[in-house]
Amino acid sequence: MKFFRRSFALSTKTWWMVPVMGIGVCALFLGLSASMAGIGFPLDDAWIHQTYARNLAVTGEWAFIPGQPSAGSTAPLWSFLLAAGYWINAGMPYGFTFVLGWLCLMVIAWAGQNLVWDWTGRGTVPWVGLFLAGEWHLVWAALSGMETLALGCVVLLSFYFLSKENIRWLMIGVLVGLALWIRPDGVTLLGPAFLVLGLSPQKLWTRMLRFFQFLAGFLILTLPYLYFNRQLSGSIWPNTFYAKQAEYAALLEQSIWVRVGQQFSLPLIGAGVFLLVGFCYCCIQAFRYRRWALAGMGLWFTGMALLYALRLPVTYQHGRYLMPAMPVFFILGWMGSIDLIRTIPLSRWRFILLRSWQLGTGLTWAGFLVLGARAYATDVAIVQTEMVATAKWIEQNTQPGDLIAAHDIGAIGYFSHRRLIDLAGLVSPEIIPVLRNEEALARTLDRMNVEWLVTFPGWYVELTKGKEVVFTTGGVYAPAAGGENMAVYRWK
């Protein structure tokens, strides 16, 4: 218990600023969203988690469509947590989901601040915690309804405890296993763990003992995860692991340098640009002084960006796939920036440089916080006026037994209570082999006796050709953002 009391000790005199900051920025994002098209989620996938969670709470089964168990949730643990909200209150899920996101944001701010203080020495004002609590990517993720910050939370806790002198390897193993339940790419935390363990100055037999402790903690959660997926889909990975890669395979035709550049630029959109030099400097210093946990953080972030560039080079929705790794970049950037400024001899130039960096970082952080709130509100408005509006039309204008093929199934699954064929393959893995072949996809839909097709017209030009349009949303936000209105087609 002493270990946990020491590890979770906070500077109570000023730490209150961080949760207050978190509440304030979340209120800004939600308030602006409410003023546009109402409270909601900024992406349709959030409704997939809500549907799994509601069905689990109401029926006790793990299914997107009641009676059809499936492995369509990328983040089983997140969906499990959301189910608790339905046990507490069976109504709309926003409040409980947003509180979970805010809590994850607070843990990230706490862990990040303490990592920096451990490196640079403790201060009086938790500037890093305040920065993280109001960084626009992270606030967007906290209110997205997705597992994004839950993974970021476990990632930072893993690195925080890896940085301690007396590492609890059983706990580290449990955290890595926990990350896997949140998202498959959580398994990449094995790399930093093995780096720290392998380069530990301890004797070989001691390291072997620590390895088995870590392995025990890891397998306690990993084996049930693999069994869970195997029972649902016949594979040890969820359907989404394969479906997303198949859907965006065409992006791999881009130059590798373009893909790498796009991924590494994502955390720089905002105040992160002022932390780039610090990030590089901190990584160099970590290797120089053999701070293997920090070196592992730098390597892990770099590896994650490269992994997505190589396997899933998407940047939409503000780079949400890389968002769990962004706190690592920001924290190392702060460490390195503080250290780098300290290397400059005391002089007027050091004062000018410090104040310029502080001013630039602060103003950019605040400016992008406002821009991020507007982006969040727009994203929510698009989902509300396109996906949610379509889902409610389907619920009111189709028969309960109708079979509907749709690319965005989240809101439709939650609100319409209809049978679905998922054109993205998340809950319909039989679609994955023909995802990008519209001719084969049409034959498949015919064979399945689909009655309605729901999509954005430009996504399936051949599939929608000659089909009767029975409904379009008429929403104003998607066209204003350069998109189009979602449509419902009569398939047969």
XYZ file of C-alpha atoms in Angstrom:
492
model
C 0.000 0.000 0.000
C 2.895 2.367 0.667
C 3.929 1.975 -2.971
C 0.517 3.110 -4.186
C 0.349 6.006 -1.730
C 3.743 7.238 -2.922
C 2.912 6.685 -6.592
C -0.403 8.513 -6.470
C 0.732 11.408 -4.304
C -0.468 14.711 -5.756
C 0.407 18.335 -5.172
C -2.975 19.108 -3.601
C -2.355 22.851 -3.358
C -2.522 23.371 -7.111
C -3.756 20.099 -8.607
C -7.366 21.280 -8.393
C -6.590 23.429 -11.448
C -6.383 20.367 -13.697
C -9.874 18.876 -13.133
C -11.330 22.377 -13.252
C -9.579 22.898 -16.579
C -10.884 19.540 -17.799
C -14.456 20.378 -16.829
C -14.197 23.827 -18.399
C -12.893 22.696 -21.789
C -15.365 19.798 -21.946
C -18.169 22.259 -21.213
C -16.894 24.467 -24.052
C -16.902 21.588 -26.530
C -20.303 20.278 -25.448
C -21.875 23.727 -25.262
C -20.823 24.611 -28.794
C -22.017 21.213 -29.995
C -25.410 21.680 -28.320
C -25.824 25.060 -30.011
C -25.399 23.551 -33.492
C -27.265 20.252 -33.745
C -27.559 18.995 -30.203
C -25.439 16.739 -28.011
C -24.089 13.647 -29.724
C -20.922 11.877 -30.771
C -18.527 13.133 -33.472
C -18.284 9.807 -35.311
C -20.687 7.018 -36.124
C -18.428 4.303 -34.683
C -19.238 5.513 -31.159
C -22.768 4.224 -31.661
C -21.359 0.756 -32.370
C -19.946 0.665 -28.839
C -23.219 1.989 -27.447
C -25.199 -0.699 -29.269
C -22.983 -3.504 -27.950
C -23.149 -1.978 -24.465
C -26.940 -1.595 -24.476
C -27.506 -5.107 -25.792
C -25.156 -6.515 -23.147
C -26.950 -4.632 -20.379
C -30.468 -5.439 -21.614
C -30.161 -8.959 -23.043
C -26.934 -10.193 -21.452
C -25.433 -11.140 -24.825
C -22.422 -9.792 -26.712
C -24.057 -8.830 -30.002
C -24.551 -5.834 -32.249
C -27.739 -7.373 -33.638
C -29.660 -9.201 -30.875
C -29.389 -12.943 -31.319
C -26.287 -12.709 -33.528
C -23.092 -12.735 -31.396
C -20.247 -10.965 -33.209
C -16.726 -9.604 -32.719
C -17.451 -6.211 -34.260
C -16.278 -4.115 -31.317
C -12.619 -3.145 -31.549
C -12.618 -2.358 -27.841
C -14.503 -4.980 -25.798
C -13.408 -3.478 -22.480
C -14.718 -0.052 -23.477
C -18.075 -1.527 -24.462
C -18.173 -3.437 -21.141
C -17.601 -0.177 -19.252
C -20.308 1.605 -21.233
C -22.745 -1.184 -20.361
C -22.524 -0.052 -16.736
C -24.126 3.207 -17.821
C -27.210 1.334 -18.994
C -27.459 -0.534 -15.707
C -27.388 2.828 -13.929
C -29.715 4.628 -16.354
C -31.370 2.990 -19.355
C -31.878 6.343 -21.109
C -29.549 8.168 -23.510
C -25.920 7.307 -22.845
C -24.201 10.670 -23.134
C -23.627 11.614 -19.495
C -21.985 8.377 -18.372
C -19.881 8.150 -21.547
C -18.619 11.717 -21.229
C -17.732 11.197 -17.559
C -15.675 8.124 -18.495
C -13.878 10.147 -21.165
C -13.209 12.983 -18.719
C -11.798 10.549 -16.151
C -9.434 9.111 -18.773
C -8.341 12.647 -19.637
C -7.635 13.358 -15.967
C -5.544 10.193 -15.541
C -3.524 11.150 -18.616
C -2.983 14.653 -17.211
C -1.950 13.249 -13.823
C 0.437 10.635 -15.220
C 1.910 13.090 -17.714
C 2.526 15.755 -15.090
C 4.193 13.314 -12.707
C 6.382 11.860 -15.457
C 7.638 15.361 -16.250
C 8.148 16.225 -12.586
C 10.119 13.008 -12.063
C 12.433 14.080 -14.907
C 12.737 17.829 -14.304
C 11.959 18.181 -10.603
C 8.652 19.041 -8.962
C 7.118 22.447 -9.492
C 4.278 24.388 -7.952
C 1.902 24.734 -10.916
C 1.014 21.593 -12.927
C 1.556 23.224 -16.315
C 1.875 19.934 -18.172
C -1.305 18.605 -16.586
C -3.123 21.777 -17.614
C -1.715 21.510 -21.135
C -2.852 17.897 -21.499
C -6.277 18.555 -19.959
C -6.923 21.219 -22.597
C -5.051 19.880 -25.627
C -7.678 19.891 -28.353
C -6.984 16.423 -29.772
C -7.331 14.886 -26.325
C -10.514 16.767 -25.426
C -12.049 15.739 -28.774
C -11.126 12.134 -27.989
C -12.470 12.345 -24.425
C -15.896 13.379 -25.742
C -15.882 11.134 -28.810
C -17.559 8.167 -27.141
C -14.656 6.024 -28.322
C -12.004 3.968 -26.547
C -9.252 6.323 -27.716
C -8.345 7.941 -24.403
C -8.938 4.744 -22.446
C -6.022 3.257 -24.380
C -4.000 6.452 -23.930
C -4.716 6.241 -20.208
C -3.412 2.656 -19.907
C -0.408 3.522 -22.093
C 0.658 6.387 -19.824
C 0.085 4.385 -16.648
C 2.295 1.646 -18.104
C 5.093 4.097 -18.861
C 4.683 5.847 -15.523
C 5.162 2.631 -13.564
C 7.929 1.465 -15.913
C 9.823 4.645 -15.048
C 9.889 3.831 -11.335
C 12.962 2.430 -9.616
C 11.106 -0.564 -8.188
C 8.989 -1.843 -11.056
C 6.028 -4.097 -10.270
C 6.312 -6.374 -13.270
C 3.144 -8.312 -12.537
C 1.205 -5.035 -12.658
C 2.949 -3.984 -15.883
C 1.892 -7.281 -17.463
C -1.702 -6.716 -16.368
C -1.659 -3.195 -17.850
C -0.386 -4.460 -21.214
C -3.059 -7.159 -21.205
C -5.626 -4.515 -20.327
C -4.475 -2.396 -23.279
C -5.126 -5.347 -25.586
C -8.744 -5.518 -24.391
C -9.094 -1.840 -25.288
C -7.554 -2.047 -28.763
C -5.458 -4.681 -30.574
C -2.563 -2.259 -31.076
C -2.194 -2.158 -27.294
C -0.038 -5.268 -27.709
C 2.743 -2.960 -28.971
C 3.436 -2.052 -25.337
C 5.309 -5.344 -25.169
C 8.183 -3.593 -26.946
C 8.929 -0.928 -24.294
C 8.371 -3.447 -21.488
C 10.930 -5.850 -22.942
C 13.328 -2.956 -23.619
C 13.274 -1.850 -19.979
C 13.491 -5.416 -18.702
C 16.203 -6.494 -21.122
C 18.462 -3.500 -20.416
C 17.956 -3.588 -16.670
C 21.272 -3.690 -14.739
C 19.965 -6.542 -12.586
C 21.461 -10.024 -12.671
C 20.215 -12.473 -15.286
C 18.303 -14.690 -12.860
C 16.576 -11.623 -11.401
C 15.552 -10.466 -14.863
C 14.242 -13.936 -15.643
C 12.128 -13.851 -12.490
C 10.799 -10.405 -13.452
C 10.024 -11.701 -16.946
C 7.878 -14.529 -15.609
C 6.093 -12.102 -13.299
C 5.346 -9.877 -16.288
C 4.293 -12.855 -18.402
C 1.896 -14.062 -15.718
C 0.200 -10.670 -15.518
C 0.047 -10.387 -19.299
C -1.401 -13.858 -19.881
C -4.014 -13.488 -17.140
C -5.850 -11.041 -19.400
C -4.536 -11.939 -22.852
C -5.613 -15.588 -22.949
C -9.257 -14.746 -22.134
C -9.135 -12.010 -24.804
C -7.924 -14.414 -27.485
C -10.498 -17.010 -26.427
C -13.247 -14.369 -26.431
C -12.540 -13.405 -30.054
C -12.022 -17.005 -31.123
C -15.425 -18.015 -29.818
C -17.167 -15.078 -31.490
C -15.479 -14.935 -34.888
C -13.214 -17.962 -35.269
C -10.157 -15.692 -35.141
C -8.056 -14.490 -32.226
C -8.508 -10.885 -33.400
C -11.764 -8.901 -33.727
C -13.349 -8.473 -37.173
C -12.332 -4.816 -37.219
C -8.657 -5.811 -37.238
C -9.087 -7.204 -40.749
C -11.976 -5.060 -42.029
C -10.273 -1.688 -41.601
C -7.093 -2.838 -43.346
C -9.105 -4.251 -46.247
C -11.225 -1.113 -46.575
C -8.267 1.266 -46.777
C -5.820 -0.982 -48.642
C -5.862 1.442 -51.599
C -4.093 4.051 -49.449
C -1.024 1.818 -49.356
C -0.411 2.799 -52.974
C 0.729 6.223 -51.766
C 4.438 6.851 -51.328
C 5.697 5.529 -48.014
C 7.283 8.919 -47.335
C 3.942 10.657 -47.788
C 2.277 8.214 -45.409
C 5.012 8.555 -42.800
C 4.939 12.346 -43.069
C 1.172 12.424 -42.636
C 1.273 10.322 -39.473
C 4.109 12.241 -37.829
C 2.457 15.587 -38.646
C -0.753 14.779 -36.750
C 0.378 15.787 -33.217
C 1.962 18.934 -34.669
C -1.438 20.389 -35.596
C -1.680 22.702 -32.632
C 0.717 23.514 -29.810
C 2.538 20.242 -30.435
C 4.602 21.987 -33.095
C 6.399 23.850 -30.283
C 7.303 20.510 -28.672
C 8.910 18.815 -31.675
C 12.473 19.929 -30.914
C 11.980 19.039 -27.263
C 10.710 15.582 -28.204
C 13.819 14.867 -30.271
C 16.124 16.249 -27.577
C 14.446 14.207 -24.827
C 14.766 10.991 -26.829
C 18.481 11.631 -27.343
C 18.988 12.404 -23.654
C 17.020 9.321 -22.602
C 19.405 7.067 -24.508
C 22.418 9.065 -23.380
C 21.560 8.725 -19.686
C 20.070 5.237 -20.060
C 16.587 6.219 -18.974
C 15.111 3.217 -20.701
C 11.485 3.901 -19.842
C 11.683 7.307 -21.529
C 13.630 5.824 -24.429
C 10.890 3.213 -24.717
C 8.286 5.977 -24.827
C 10.042 7.666 -27.726
C 10.539 4.418 -29.606
C 6.939 3.383 -28.972
C 5.487 6.630 -30.324
C 7.746 6.451 -33.369
C 6.852 2.806 -33.894
C 3.116 3.504 -33.651
C 3.318 6.260 -36.257
C 5.336 3.984 -38.556
C 2.954 1.076 -37.951
C -0.039 3.106 -39.058
C 1.878 4.490 -42.023
C 2.655 0.931 -43.105
C -0.637 -0.822 -42.307
C -3.484 1.687 -41.893
C -2.386 5.104 -43.230
C -5.551 7.044 -42.426
C -5.616 10.551 -40.976
C -9.331 11.333 -40.965
C -11.204 12.521 -37.868
C -8.150 14.504 -36.790
C -5.932 11.422 -36.644
C -7.998 9.537 -34.082
C -6.093 6.289 -34.554
C -2.855 7.942 -33.429
C -4.480 9.952 -30.625
C -3.676 7.372 -27.892
C 0.012 7.919 -28.680
C -0.129 11.722 -28.784
C 0.184 12.227 -24.997
C 3.525 10.401 -25.161
C 4.762 12.860 -27.791
C 3.526 15.857 -25.790
C 5.094 14.666 -22.529
C 8.498 13.937 -24.032
C 8.257 17.263 -25.843
C 7.745 19.078 -22.558
C 10.604 17.229 -20.877
C 13.013 17.958 -23.684
C 11.963 21.589 -24.058
C 12.482 22.291 -20.357
C 15.864 20.547 -20.389
C 16.961 22.284 -23.566
C 16.136 25.736 -22.241
C 18.030 24.949 -19.031
C 21.184 24.240 -21.038
C 21.294 27.862 -22.204
C 23.420 30.023 -19.869
C 21.509 32.559 -17.804
C 21.242 35.681 -19.918
C 18.794 38.018 -21.556
C 18.660 35.674 -24.557
C 17.589 32.760 -22.406
C 14.846 34.903 -20.902
C 13.667 36.004 -24.359
C 13.738 32.449 -25.699
C 11.846 31.095 -22.695
C 9.159 33.771 -22.830
C 8.807 33.406 -26.607
C 8.386 29.639 -26.304
C 5.880 30.004 -23.470
C 3.896 32.658 -25.339
C 3.892 30.737 -28.612
C 2.904 27.475 -26.941
C 0.197 29.081 -24.814
C -1.430 31.137 -27.563
C -1.359 28.250 -30.040
C -2.775 25.893 -27.400
C -5.630 28.311 -26.666
C -6.291 29.085 -30.327
C -6.507 25.445 -31.315
C -8.673 24.712 -28.290
C -11.298 27.049 -29.765
C -10.787 25.659 -33.275
C -10.978 22.134 -31.871
C -14.273 22.917 -30.149
C -15.683 24.173 -33.448
C -14.390 21.073 -35.253
C -15.942 18.830 -32.601
C -19.298 20.609 -32.859
C -19.236 20.306 -36.650
C -18.353 16.609 -36.472
C -21.223 15.965 -34.059
C -23.613 17.985 -36.224
C -22.717 15.903 -39.290
C -23.338 12.627 -37.464
C -26.589 13.919 -35.959
C -28.013 15.267 -39.225
C -26.799 12.408 -41.426
C -26.357 9.079 -39.625
C -28.740 9.608 -36.707
C -31.394 11.272 -38.890
C -31.220 8.381 -41.367
C -31.423 5.811 -38.580
C -34.565 7.402 -37.178
C -36.150 7.545 -40.661
C -35.445 3.830 -41.115
C -37.000 3.036 -37.746
C -40.178 4.906 -38.720
C -40.487 3.934 -42.404
C -39.331 0.324 -42.773
C -40.677 -2.960 -41.501
C -39.131 -4.651 -38.433
C -38.081 -7.674 -40.494
C -36.451 -5.707 -43.324
C -32.773 -6.349 -44.083
C -30.690 -3.208 -44.564
C -27.202 -2.928 -46.055
C -25.263 0.067 -44.751
C -21.690 1.278 -44.592
C -22.092 3.298 -41.379
C -23.967 0.968 -39.065
C -23.490 2.597 -35.656
C -26.470 4.931 -35.374
C -28.617 2.677 -37.582
C -27.972 -0.270 -35.294
C -28.691 1.775 -32.182
C -31.844 3.620 -33.262
C -33.507 1.546 -35.997
C -33.540 -1.946 -34.401
C -33.353 -3.516 -37.870
C -31.389 -6.438 -39.256
C -28.175 -5.184 -40.863
C -25.513 -6.138 -43.375
C -22.374 -4.131 -42.629
C -20.720 -2.987 -45.868
C -17.558 -2.177 -43.882
C -17.344 -5.762 -42.633
C -17.149 -4.932 -38.932
C -20.090 -7.106 -37.883
C -20.495 -8.871 -41.247
C -17.079 -10.486 -41.858
C -18.414 -12.330 -44.917
C -18.383 -8.946 -46.695
C -14.634 -8.358 -46.213
C -13.474 -10.324 -49.325
C -15.675 -8.163 -51.607
C -15.386 -4.837 -49.777
C -14.003 -2.850 -52.707
C -15.550 -4.873 -55.548
C -18.941 -3.275 -56.188
C -20.018 -5.863 -58.759
C -19.325 -8.749 -56.389
C -20.842 -6.772 -53.534
C -24.079 -6.304 -55.507
C -24.316 -10.051 -56.122
C -23.753 -10.679 -52.433
C -26.538 -8.278 -51.439
C -28.887 -9.946 -53.933
C -28.059 -13.358 -52.511
C -28.751 -12.120 -48.993
C -32.144 -10.656 -50.037
C -31.307 -7.124 -48.918
C -34.239 -4.694 -49.179
C -32.626 -1.306 -48.478
C -29.203 0.224 -49.139
C -27.953 3.117 -46.988
C -24.834 5.040 -47.952
C -23.374 8.307 -49.125
C -23.943 8.268 -52.923
C -20.327 8.972 -53.822
C -19.021 5.999 -51.875
C -20.621 3.347 -54.091
C -21.155 4.835 -57.551
C -21.851 1.516 -59.300
C -23.796 0.002 -56.441
C -26.286 2.886 -56.327
C -26.641 3.261 -60.105
C -30.278 2.810 -61.192
C -31.546 2.387 -57.630
C -34.533 4.416 -56.425
C -33.702 7.054 -53.832
C -36.422 7.013 -51.190
C -34.839 9.345 -48.635
C -32.050 11.897 -48.329
C -31.313 13.716 -45.112
C -31.121 17.263 -46.465
C -28.635 18.121 -43.721
C -26.621 21.312 -44.197
C -23.460 20.461 -42.263
C -22.065 17.616 -44.376
C -22.279 19.534 -47.713
C -20.798 22.626 -46.047
C -17.824 20.487 -44.975
C -17.310 19.235 -48.536
C -19.327 16.036 -48.188
C -22.793 14.966 -49.255
C -26.090 13.870 -47.776
C -26.693 10.271 -46.803
C -29.344 8.488 -48.868
C -31.584 5.447 -48.554
C -32.077 3.360 -51.717
C -34.669 0.725 -52.411
C -32.560 -2.314 -53.287
C -35.344 -4.609 -54.484
